[in-house]
CSV table of C-alpha atoms in Angstrom, one decimal:
chain,number,residue,atom,x,y,z
U,646,MET,CA,-36.6,-4.5,-18.9
U,647,THR,CA,-39.1,-2.4,-20.8
U,648,SER,CA,-41.7,-4.3,-22.7
U,649,HIS,CA,-42.5,-3.0,-26.2
U,650,GLN,CA,-45.7,-4.7,-27.4
U,651,PRO,CA,-48.1,-3.3,-29.9
U,652,SER,CA,-51.1,-1.4,-28.5
U,653,GLY,CA,-53.9,-3.9,-27.8
U,654,GLY,CA,-51.6,-6.9,-27.7
U,655,SER,CA,-51.0,-9.3,-24.9
U,656,LEU,CA,-48.3,-8.6,-22.3
U,657,GLY,CA,-48.7,-12.0,-20.8
U,658,SER,CA,-50.0,-12.9,-17.3
U,659,ALA,CA,-48.8,-13.0,-13.7
U,660,ASP,CA,-50.1,-14.1,-10.4
U,661,LEU,CA,-49.8,-10.5,-9.2
U,662,VAL,CA,-49.7,-7.4,-11.3
U,663,VAL,CA,-48.5,-4.3,-9.5
U,664,VAL,CA,-49.3,-0.8,-10.9
U,665,GLY,CA,-46.6,1.6,-9.7
U,666,ALA,CA,-42.9,1.0,-9.2
U,667,GLY,CA,-42.3,3.2,-6.1
U,668,ILE,CA,-41.4,1.7,-2.8
U,669,VAL,CA,-45.0,0.8,-2.0
U,670,GLY,CA,-45.5,-1.1,-5.2
U,671,LEU,CA,-42.1,-2.7,-5.1
U,672,ALA,CA,-42.7,-3.8,-1.5
U,673,HIS,CA,-45.7,-5.9,-2.7
U,674,ALA,CA,-43.5,-7.3,-5.5
U,675,VAL,CA,-40.8,-8.3,-3.0
U,676,ASP,CA,-43.2,-10.1,-0.7
U,677,ALA,CA,-44.9,-11.8,-3.7
U,678,VAL,CA,-41.6,-13.1,-5.0
U,679,ARG,CA,-40.7,-14.4,-1.6
U,680,ARG,CA,-44.0,-16.3,-1.7
U,681,GLY,CA,-43.1,-17.9,-5.0
U,682,LEU,CA,-45.6,-15.9,-7.1
U,683,SER,CA,-45.0,-14.6,-10.6
U,684,VAL,CA,-45.1,-10.8,-10.7
U,685,ALA,CA,-45.4,-8.1,-13.4
U,686,VAL,CA,-45.0,-4.4,-12.6
U,687,VAL,CA,-46.5,-1.6,-14.7
U,688,GLU,CA,-45.0,1.9,-14.4
U,689,ARG,CA,-45.9,4.9,-16.4
U,690,ASP,CA,-42.4,6.4,-16.2
U,691,GLU,CA,-39.0,5.1,-17.4
U,692,ARG,CA,-37.9,4.7,-13.8
U,693,ALA,CA,-39.2,5.6,-10.4
U,694,VAL,CA,-39.1,9.4,-10.1
U,695,GLY,CA,-41.7,10.2,-7.4
U,696,ALA,CA,-41.8,10.3,-3.6
U,697,SER,CA,-39.6,7.2,-3.4
U,698,VAL,CA,-36.5,9.0,-4.7
U,699,ARG,CA,-37.3,12.5,-3.4
U,700,ASN,CA,-37.1,11.8,0.4
U,701,PHE,CA,-34.5,11.7,3.1
U,702,GLY,CA,-33.9,8.0,2.8
U,703,HIS,CA,-34.7,7.8,6.5
U,704,GLY,CA,-36.1,4.6,8.0
U,705,CYS,CA,-37.7,6.4,10.9
U,706,PHE,CA,-39.0,3.2,12.6
U,707,THR,CA,-38.8,4.2,16.3
U,708,ALA,CA,-40.9,7.4,16.2
U,709,GLN,CA,-44.0,5.6,14.9
U,710,ASP,CA,-47.0,4.5,16.8
U,711,GLY,CA,-49.9,2.1,16.4
U,712,ASP,CA,-50.2,0.3,13.1
U,713,ALA,CA,-47.3,2.4,11.7
U,714,LEU,CA,-45.0,1.1,14.4
U,715,ARG,CA,-46.0,-2.5,13.7
U,716,TYR,CA,-45.4,-2.1,9.9
U,717,ALA,CA,-42.1,-0.2,10.6
U,718,THR,CA,-40.8,-2.9,12.9
U,719,ALA,CA,-41.4,-5.5,10.2
U,720,ALA,CA,-40.0,-3.2,7.5
U,721,ARG,CA,-36.7,-2.8,9.3
U,722,THR,CA,-36.0,-6.6,9.0
U,723,ALA,CA,-37.0,-6.4,5.3
U,724,TRP,CA,-34.6,-3.5,4.7
U,725,LEU,CA,-31.7,-5.3,6.3
U,726,SER,CA,-32.3,-8.4,4.2
U,727,LEU,CA,-32.7,-6.4,0.9
U,728,ALA,CA,-29.5,-4.4,1.7
U,729,ARG,CA,-27.6,-7.7,1.6
U,730,GLU,CA,-29.5,-9.3,-1.3
U,731,ALA,CA,-30.0,-6.3,-3.6
U,732,GLY,CA,-26.7,-4.6,-2.8
U,733,LEU,CA,-28.3,-1.3,-1.7
U,734,TRP,CA,-26.4,1.1,0.5
U,735,LEU,CA,-27.7,1.1,4.1
U,736,ASN,CA,-26.4,2.8,7.3
U,737,GLU,CA,-27.4,1.6,10.7
U,738,GLY,CA,-26.4,4.7,12.5
U,739,GLY,CA,-29.9,5.4,14.0
U,740,THR,CA,-31.3,8.8,14.6
U,741,VAL,CA,-30.3,11.6,16.9
U,742,VAL,CA,-33.1,13.9,18.0
U,743,VAL,CA,-31.6,17.3,19.1
U,744,ALA,CA,-33.4,19.2,21.9
U,745,ARG,CA,-32.8,22.9,22.1
U,746,ALA,CA,-35.3,23.6,24.8
U,747,ASP,CA,-36.2,22.0,28.1
U,748,ASP,CA,-39.7,21.1,26.9
U,749,GLU,CA,-38.3,19.3,23.9
U,750,TYR,CA,-36.0,17.3,26.2
U,751,ALA,CA,-39.0,16.5,28.4
U,752,VAL,CA,-40.9,14.9,25.5
U,753,LEU,CA,-37.8,12.8,24.7
U,754,ALA,CA,-37.5,11.7,28.3
U,755,GLU,CA,-41.1,10.6,28.3
U,756,PHE,CA,-40.7,8.9,25.0
U,757,SER,CA,-37.5,7.1,26.2
U,758,ALA,CA,-39.3,5.9,29.4
U,759,ALA,CA,-42.2,4.5,27.3
U,760,ARG,CA,-40.1,2.8,24.7
U,761,ASP,CA,-37.8,0.8,27.1
U,762,GLY,CA,-34.4,1.1,25.5
U,763,GLN,CA,-35.4,2.1,22.0
U,764,ALA,CA,-34.4,5.7,22.8
U,765,VAL,CA,-31.2,6.5,24.7
U,766,LEU,CA,-31.2,10.0,26.3
U,767,LEU,CA,-28.1,12.1,25.7
U,768,ASP,CA,-26.7,15.2,27.3
U,769,ALA,CA,-25.5,18.1,25.2
U,770,ARG,CA,-22.0,16.7,25.0
U,771,GLY,CA,-23.4,13.3,23.9
U,772,VAL,CA,-25.3,15.0,21.1
U,773,ALA,CA,-22.3,16.9,19.9
U,774,GLU,CA,-20.2,13.7,19.8
U,775,ARG,CA,-22.6,12.1,17.4
U,776,VAL,CA,-23.7,14.9,15.1
U,777,PRO,CA,-22.7,18.5,14.2
U,778,VAL,CA,-24.9,21.0,16.0
U,779,GLY,CA,-24.8,24.7,16.8
U,780,PRO,CA,-25.1,26.4,20.2
U,781,GLY,CA,-28.1,26.1,22.5
U,782,VAL,CA,-28.4,22.3,22.7
U,783,VAL,CA,-29.7,21.1,26.0
U,784,GLY,CA,-29.6,17.4,25.2
U,785,GLY,CA,-31.3,14.9,22.9
U,786,ALA,CA,-32.0,11.2,22.3
U,787,TRP,CA,-30.4,8.5,20.1
U,788,LEU,CA,-32.8,6.1,18.4
U,789,PRO,CA,-30.5,3.1,17.6
U,790,MET,CA,-32.9,1.1,15.6
U,791,ASP,CA,-33.4,3.6,12.7
U,792,VAL,CA,-31.5,3.3,9.4
U,793,ARG,CA,-30.7,5.3,6.4
U,794,VAL,CA,-30.6,4.4,2.7
U,795,ASP,CA,-29.8,6.4,-0.3
U,796,PRO,CA,-33.2,7.2,-1.8
U,797,ARG,CA,-31.7,7.8,-5.3
U,798,GLN,CA,-30.3,4.3,-5.3
U,799,ALA,CA,-32.5,2.1,-3.1
U,800,VAL,CA,-35.7,1.7,-5.2
U,801,HIS,CA,-33.6,1.2,-8.4
U,802,ALA,CA,-31.5,-1.5,-6.6
U,803,ILE,CA,-34.7,-3.2,-5.4
U,804,ALA,CA,-36.2,-3.1,-8.9
U,805,GLY,CA,-33.0,-4.7,-10.3
U,806,TRP,CA,-33.1,-7.4,-7.7
U,807,LEU,CA,-36.7,-8.2,-8.6
U,808,ALA,CA,-35.9,-8.3,-12.3
U,809,ARG,CA,-33.1,-10.8,-11.7
U,810,ARG,CA,-35.7,-13.0,-10.0
U,811,GLY,CA,-38.0,-13.0,-12.9
U,812,VAL,CA,-40.3,-10.0,-12.2
U,813,ARG,CA,-41.3,-8.5,-15.6
U,814,PHE,CA,-41.2,-4.7,-15.6
U,815,HIS,CA,-43.2,-2.7,-18.1
U,816,TRP,CA,-41.6,0.7,-17.9
U,817,ALA,CA,-42.9,3.8,-19.7
U,818,THR,CA,-46.3,2.0,-19.8
U,819,SER,CA,-49.4,3.7,-18.5
U,820,ALA,CA,-52.2,1.7,-16.9
U,821,HIS,CA,-55.5,2.8,-18.4
U,822,VAL,CA,-58.0,0.4,-17.0
U,823,VAL,CA,-57.9,-1.9,-13.9
U,824,GLU,CA,-60.1,-4.9,-14.0
U,825,PRO,CA,-60.5,-7.8,-11.5
U,826,ASP,CA,-58.4,-10.1,-13.7
U,827,ALA,CA,-56.3,-7.7,-15.8
U,828,VAL,CA,-54.6,-4.4,-16.2
U,829,VAL,CA,-55.1,-2.7,-19.6
U,830,THR,CA,-52.2,-0.5,-20.6
U,831,GLY,CA,-51.2,1.6,-23.5
U,832,ARG,CA,-49.1,-1.3,-24.8
U,833,GLY,CA,-51.6,-4.1,-24.2
U,834,ARG,CA,-53.3,-6.2,-21.6
U,835,VAL,CA,-51.6,-7.9,-18.6
U,836,ARG,CA,-53.8,-10.8,-17.3
U,837,ALA,CA,-53.6,-11.0,-13.5
U,838,GLY,CA,-54.5,-13.3,-10.8
U,839,ARG,CA,-54.6,-10.4,-8.4
U,840,VAL,CA,-53.8,-6.6,-8.8
U,841,VAL,CA,-52.3,-4.1,-6.4
U,842,VAL,CA,-52.6,-0.4,-7.4
U,843,ALA,CA,-49.8,1.5,-5.7
U,844,VAL,CA,-49.7,4.9,-7.3
U,845,GLY,CA,-49.2,7.2,-4.3
U,846,HIS,CA,-51.2,10.5,-4.6
U,847,HIS,CA,-52.4,9.6,-8.1
U,848,VAL,CA,-55.2,7.3,-6.8
U,849,HIS,CA,-57.8,9.7,-8.2
U,850,ARG,CA,-56.6,9.0,-11.8
U,851,HIS,CA,-57.8,5.4,-11.5
U,852,PHE,CA,-60.5,5.5,-8.7
U,853,PRO,CA,-61.6,9.2,-8.3
U,854,ASP,CA,-64.6,8.3,-6.1
U,855,LEU,CA,-62.4,6.2,-3.7
U,856,ALA,CA,-59.9,9.1,-3.5
U,857,GLU,CA,-62.7,11.5,-2.7
U,858,ARG,CA,-64.2,9.3,0.0
U,859,SER,CA,-60.8,8.8,1.6
U,860,GLY,CA,-60.1,12.5,1.8
U,861,LEU,CA,-57.0,11.9,-0.3
U,862,ARG,CA,-54.9,15.0,-1.1
U,863,SER,CA,-51.3,15.7,-2.0
U,864,CYS,CA,-48.6,17.0,0.3
U,865,ALA,CA,-45.9,19.0,-1.2
U,866,LEU,CA,-42.5,19.4,0.4
U,867,HIS,CA,-39.6,21.8,-0.1
U,868,MET,CA,-36.3,19.9,0.1
U,869,LEU,CA,-32.7,20.7,-0.8
U,870,ARG,CA,-29.3,19.1,-1.1
U,871,VAL,CA,-26.5,21.2,0.3
U,872,ALA,CA,-22.7,20.8,0.8
U,873,ASP,CA,-21.8,19.6,4.3
U,874,PRO,CA,-20.4,22.8,6.0
U,875,HIS,CA,-18.4,20.7,8.5
U,876,GLY,CA,-16.9,18.0,6.3
U,877,ARG,CA,-17.8,15.5,8.9
U,878,ARG,CA,-19.3,12.0,8.6
U,879,VAL,CA,-22.7,11.9,10.1
U,880,ASP,CA,-24.0,8.4,10.5
U,881,PRO,CA,-27.4,9.1,12.2
U,882,ALA,CA,-30.3,10.9,10.7
U,883,VAL,CA,-30.9,14.2,12.6
U,884,LEU,CA,-34.3,15.4,13.9
U,885,SER,CA,-35.1,18.6,15.8
U,886,GLY,CA,-37.8,19.9,18.1
U,887,PHE,CA,-40.0,20.7,15.1
U,888,SER,CA,-39.9,16.9,14.3
U,889,LEU,CA,-41.5,16.2,17.7
U,890,LEU,CA,-44.6,17.8,16.4
U,891,ARG,CA,-44.9,15.5,13.4
U,892,TYR,CA,-44.3,11.9,14.5
U,893,ASP,CA,-47.0,10.0,16.4
U,894,GLY,CA,-44.7,8.4,18.8
U,895,PHE,CA,-43.6,11.8,20.1
U,896,THR,CA,-47.0,13.5,19.9
U,897,ALA,CA,-48.5,10.8,22.1
U,898,CYS,CA,-46.3,11.9,25.0
U,899,PRO,CA,-48.1,13.8,27.8
U,900,THR,CA,-46.0,16.9,27.4
U,901,GLY,CA,-46.5,17.0,23.6
U,902,PRO,CA,-49.4,19.4,23.7
U,903,ALA,CA,-47.5,21.9,25.8
U,904,LEU,CA,-44.5,21.8,23.4
U,905,ARG,CA,-46.8,22.4,20.5
U,906,ALA,CA,-48.4,25.4,22.2
U,907,ARG,CA,-45.0,26.9,22.9
U,908,MET,CA,-43.7,26.3,19.3
U,909,GLU,CA,-46.9,27.8,17.9
U,910,SER,CA,-46.4,30.9,20.1
U,911,GLU,CA,-42.7,31.4,19.5
U,912,HIS,CA,-42.4,30.2,15.9
U,913,PRO,CA,-45.8,30.6,14.3
U,914,GLY,CA,-44.5,31.1,10.8
U,915,LEU,CA,-42.4,27.9,10.9
U,916,VAL,CA,-45.2,25.8,12.3
U,917,ASP,CA,-47.6,27.2,9.7
U,918,ILE,CA,-45.3,26.0,6.8
U,919,GLY,CA,-45.2,22.6,8.5
U,920,LEU,CA,-41.5,22.7,9.1
U,921,ASN,CA,-39.9,19.3,10.0
U,922,LEU,CA,-36.4,20.5,10.5
U,923,MET,CA,-34.1,17.6,9.9
U,924,PHE,CA,-31.3,16.3,7.7
U,925,THR,CA,-29.6,13.1,6.5
U,926,GLN,CA,-26.2,12.7,4.9
U,927,ARG,CA,-25.8,11.1,1.5
U,928,PRO,CA,-23.0,8.6,0.8
U,929,ASP,CA,-21.2,11.4,-1.1
U,930,GLY,CA,-21.2,13.6,2.1
U,931,ASP,CA,-23.8,16.1,1.0
U,932,LEU,CA,-26.8,16.7,3.2
U,933,ILE,CA,-30.4,16.3,2.3
U,934,ILE,CA,-32.3,19.0,4.3
U,935,GLY,CA,-35.9,20.1,4.8
U,936,ASP,CA,-38.7,20.0,4.8
U,937,THR,CA,-42.0,22.0,4.6
U,938,HIS,CA,-45.5,20.7,4.2
U,939,ALA,CA,-48.4,22.1,2.2
U,940,TYR,CA,-51.6,20.2,1.3
U,941,ALA,CA,-53.9,20.5,-1.8
U,942,GLY,CA,-55.6,18.6,-4.5
U,943,THR,CA,-53.7,20.3,-7.2
U,944,PHE,CA,-50.6,22.5,-6.7
U,945,ASP,CA,-49.6,25.6,-8.7
U,946,PRO,CA,-46.3,24.9,-10.5
U,947,PHE,CA,-44.5,27.8,-8.9
U,948,GLN,CA,-42.1,27.1,-6.0
U,949,ALA,CA,-41.7,29.9,-3.5
U,950,GLU,CA,-38.2,30.9,-2.7
U,951,GLU,CA,-39.2,32.1,0.7
U,952,LEU,CA,-39.8,28.5,1.9
U,953,ASP,CA,-36.4,27.4,0.7
U,954,ARG,CA,-34.9,30.4,2.5
U,955,ARG,CA,-36.4,29.5,5.8
U,956,VAL,CA,-35.3,25.9,5.5
U,957,LEU,CA,-31.8,27.0,4.7
U,958,GLU,CA,-31.7,29.5,7.6
U,959,GLU,CA,-33.0,27.1,10.2
U,960,THR,CA,-30.8,24.3,9.0
U,961,ALA,CA,-27.7,26.5,9.2
U,962,ARG,CA,-28.8,27.5,12.8
U,963,LEU,CA,-29.2,23.9,13.8
U,964,LEU,CA,-25.7,23.0,12.3
U,965,GLY,CA,-24.1,26.1,13.8
U,966,ALA,CA,-22.9,27.1,10.3
U,967,GLY,CA,-22.9,30.0,8.0
U,968,PRO,CA,-24.8,30.2,4.7
U,969,LEU,CA,-25.1,26.8,3.1
U,970,THR,CA,-24.1,26.0,-0.5
U,971,VAL,CA,-27.1,24.6,-2.4
U,972,ARG,CA,-26.5,21.8,-4.9
U,973,GLU,CA,-30.1,21.0,-5.8
U,974,ARG,CA,-33.7,21.9,-5.0
U,975,TRP,CA,-36.8,19.9,-5.5
U,976,ARG,CA,-40.4,19.4,-4.6
U,977,GLY,CA,-41.4,16.2,-3.0
U,978,VAL,CA,-45.0,15.1,-3.2
U,979,TYR,CA,-46.7,12.3,-1.3
U,980,ALA,CA,-50.3,11.2,-0.6
U,981,SER,CA,-52.0,12.5,2.5
U,982,ALA,CA,-55.3,11.6,4.1
U,983,PRO,CA,-56.9,11.7,7.6
U,984,ALA,CA,-56.0,8.0,8.0
U,985,PRO,CA,-52.3,7.2,7.7
U,986,PHE,CA,-52.8,4.2,5.4
U,987,LEU,CA,-55.2,3.6,2.5
U,988,VAL,CA,-56.0,0.0,1.8
U,989,ALA,CA,-59.1,-0.4,-0.3
U,990,THR,CA,-60.9,-3.0,-2.4
U,991,PRO,CA,-62.6,-1.2,-5.3
U,992,MET,CA,-63.4,-4.6,-6.9
U,993,PRO,CA,-62.7,-8.3,-6.3
U,994,GLY,CA,-59.1,-9.3,-6.5
U,995,VAL,CA,-57.9,-5.7,-6.5
U,996,ARG,CA,-56.3,-3.7,-3.7
U,997,VAL,CA,-55.5,0.0,-3.8
U,998,VAL,CA,-52.7,0.7,-1.4
U,999,SER,CA,-51.2,4.1,-0.5
U,1000,VAL,CA,-49.2,5.3,2.5
U,1001,THR,CA,-51.0,8.5,3.2
U,1002,SER,CA,-48.7,9.9,6.0
U,1003,GLY,CA,-45.3,10.5,4.4
U,1004,ILE,CA,-43.7,7.3,5.8
U,1005,GLY,CA,-43.7,5.0,2.8
U,1006,MET,CA,-40.0,4.3,3.0
U,1007,THR,CA,-40.4,3.5,6.7
U,1008,THR,CA,-43.5,1.2,6.5
U,1009,ALA,CA,-44.2,-0.1,3.1
U,1010,LEU,CA,-42.1,-3.3,3.4
U,1011,GLY,CA,-44.0,-4.2,6.6
U,1012,LEU,CA,-47.4,-3.2,5.2
U,1013,ALA,CA,-47.2,-5.2,2.0
U,1014,PRO,CA,-47.2,-8.7,3.6
U,1015,GLU,CA,-50.4,-7.9,5.5
U,1016,VAL,CA,-52.1,-6.6,2.3
U,1017,LEU,CA,-51.1,-9.7,0.4
U,1018,ASP,CA,-52.2,-12.0,3.2
U,1019,ASP,CA,-55.7,-10.6,2.8
U,1020,LEU,CA,-55.6,-10.3,-1.0
U,1021,LEU,CA,-54.5,-13.8,-1.6
U,1022,ALA,CA,-56.9,-15.3,1.0
C-alpha cells in the first residue's frame, strides 16, 4: 500500500487528495469513494498512530448537542454500514451513565425528558444489572443508540476497505506543501482536483496562521488499559458524574450548573485535572480507563504518575474493586479550540478539517459529507 517514488517524481493524480489517515481523513475518503471519486491519502506515519487509535472507541452519539449531534446521528449510520462492509468489530450495547449522587440523577432525568426515548432512566438495580459498579449508586441512564468499536482495529479496517476499493495510500510520506491543485510530498507530487487536510492538532505545521486565528491547541489525556477485575462482559460504555460536566447534551440541562458547582467544591483536584471518569471494554476483556485533560501548544515529554494514580483510584472506586492491574499506559492527544469543529478554506479547492472537541470518532463520518458537499460545489 505504500508508494515508493523518487523524490520530486509524480505520484499520479486523484479527484480528492486527503492528508492524514486518522478517522477524520478516512471519513472524507469513505464519503468520496461512495460518490465515485478517485482518492489518494497521504500519511506521514506507516499507519495511523494518533488520536484515532488512542481513544475509548466510544461512539458517544446521544450526549452531543447542536452541530455535533447532527454529525453524530449521521455518523452512527455510517459506522453500522462500515462494520458490515469493512469487517470491523462493533458493539451496539449503548452507554450506561452511572449516577452516584442525587444531583447527577437529576441531570439525567432532565436529559431523558428532553431527548424523548434516547435515554432510559435506571434505578440502582438496573445499573448493576448492566455494568459492574461499586457502592453508592443512586441510579443512572442507558443511552441505547451509542456504540463501541475497537480503536486499535477500526481505522486500520477502514483503511483496508478503502484500499480494496482503489484508494491509493502513500504511507510514511510527509506532505510538505499544499497547493490548490496538488500536494507536494517527500516522495513527489500528487495532483489533486480537491484537497482535504485532516491532520488533527498538527494544523500549525501546514497553516500556522490559521491555527493561531482558530485558537487551536493540543489536549493531552492520561489513559490506561487494565485487567477487568470482575471478569464480566460489559457491553455498554460506562460514564460517571464527572462525564456530565464534559458533554454538551448534559451541560445544557438546567441543573447542570448546580452539579458543576458541587463537584468543584467537593472534588476540586479531580475537576482541575479535567477528569472524565469512564471506561469501555475491549474485545479481549480488558478495560480502557481514563481520562484527564490538559491543554497547551506544546507539552513537556514527561508524564506525571500522579495523574495515572488518580485515574486508577477513581476507576477502582467506580467499579467497587481493589487495586487494578495495569497492562498499558499512554498519552492521547487531540486538537482543541473554542469552537468544536474547524473547517477552513486557506486557498481555493482546499479544506482544513479538524474535530477540535475530542469527539472525532463520534462525529467525523457525519461531518465529512457536509464538508465535501461544500468543497465539491
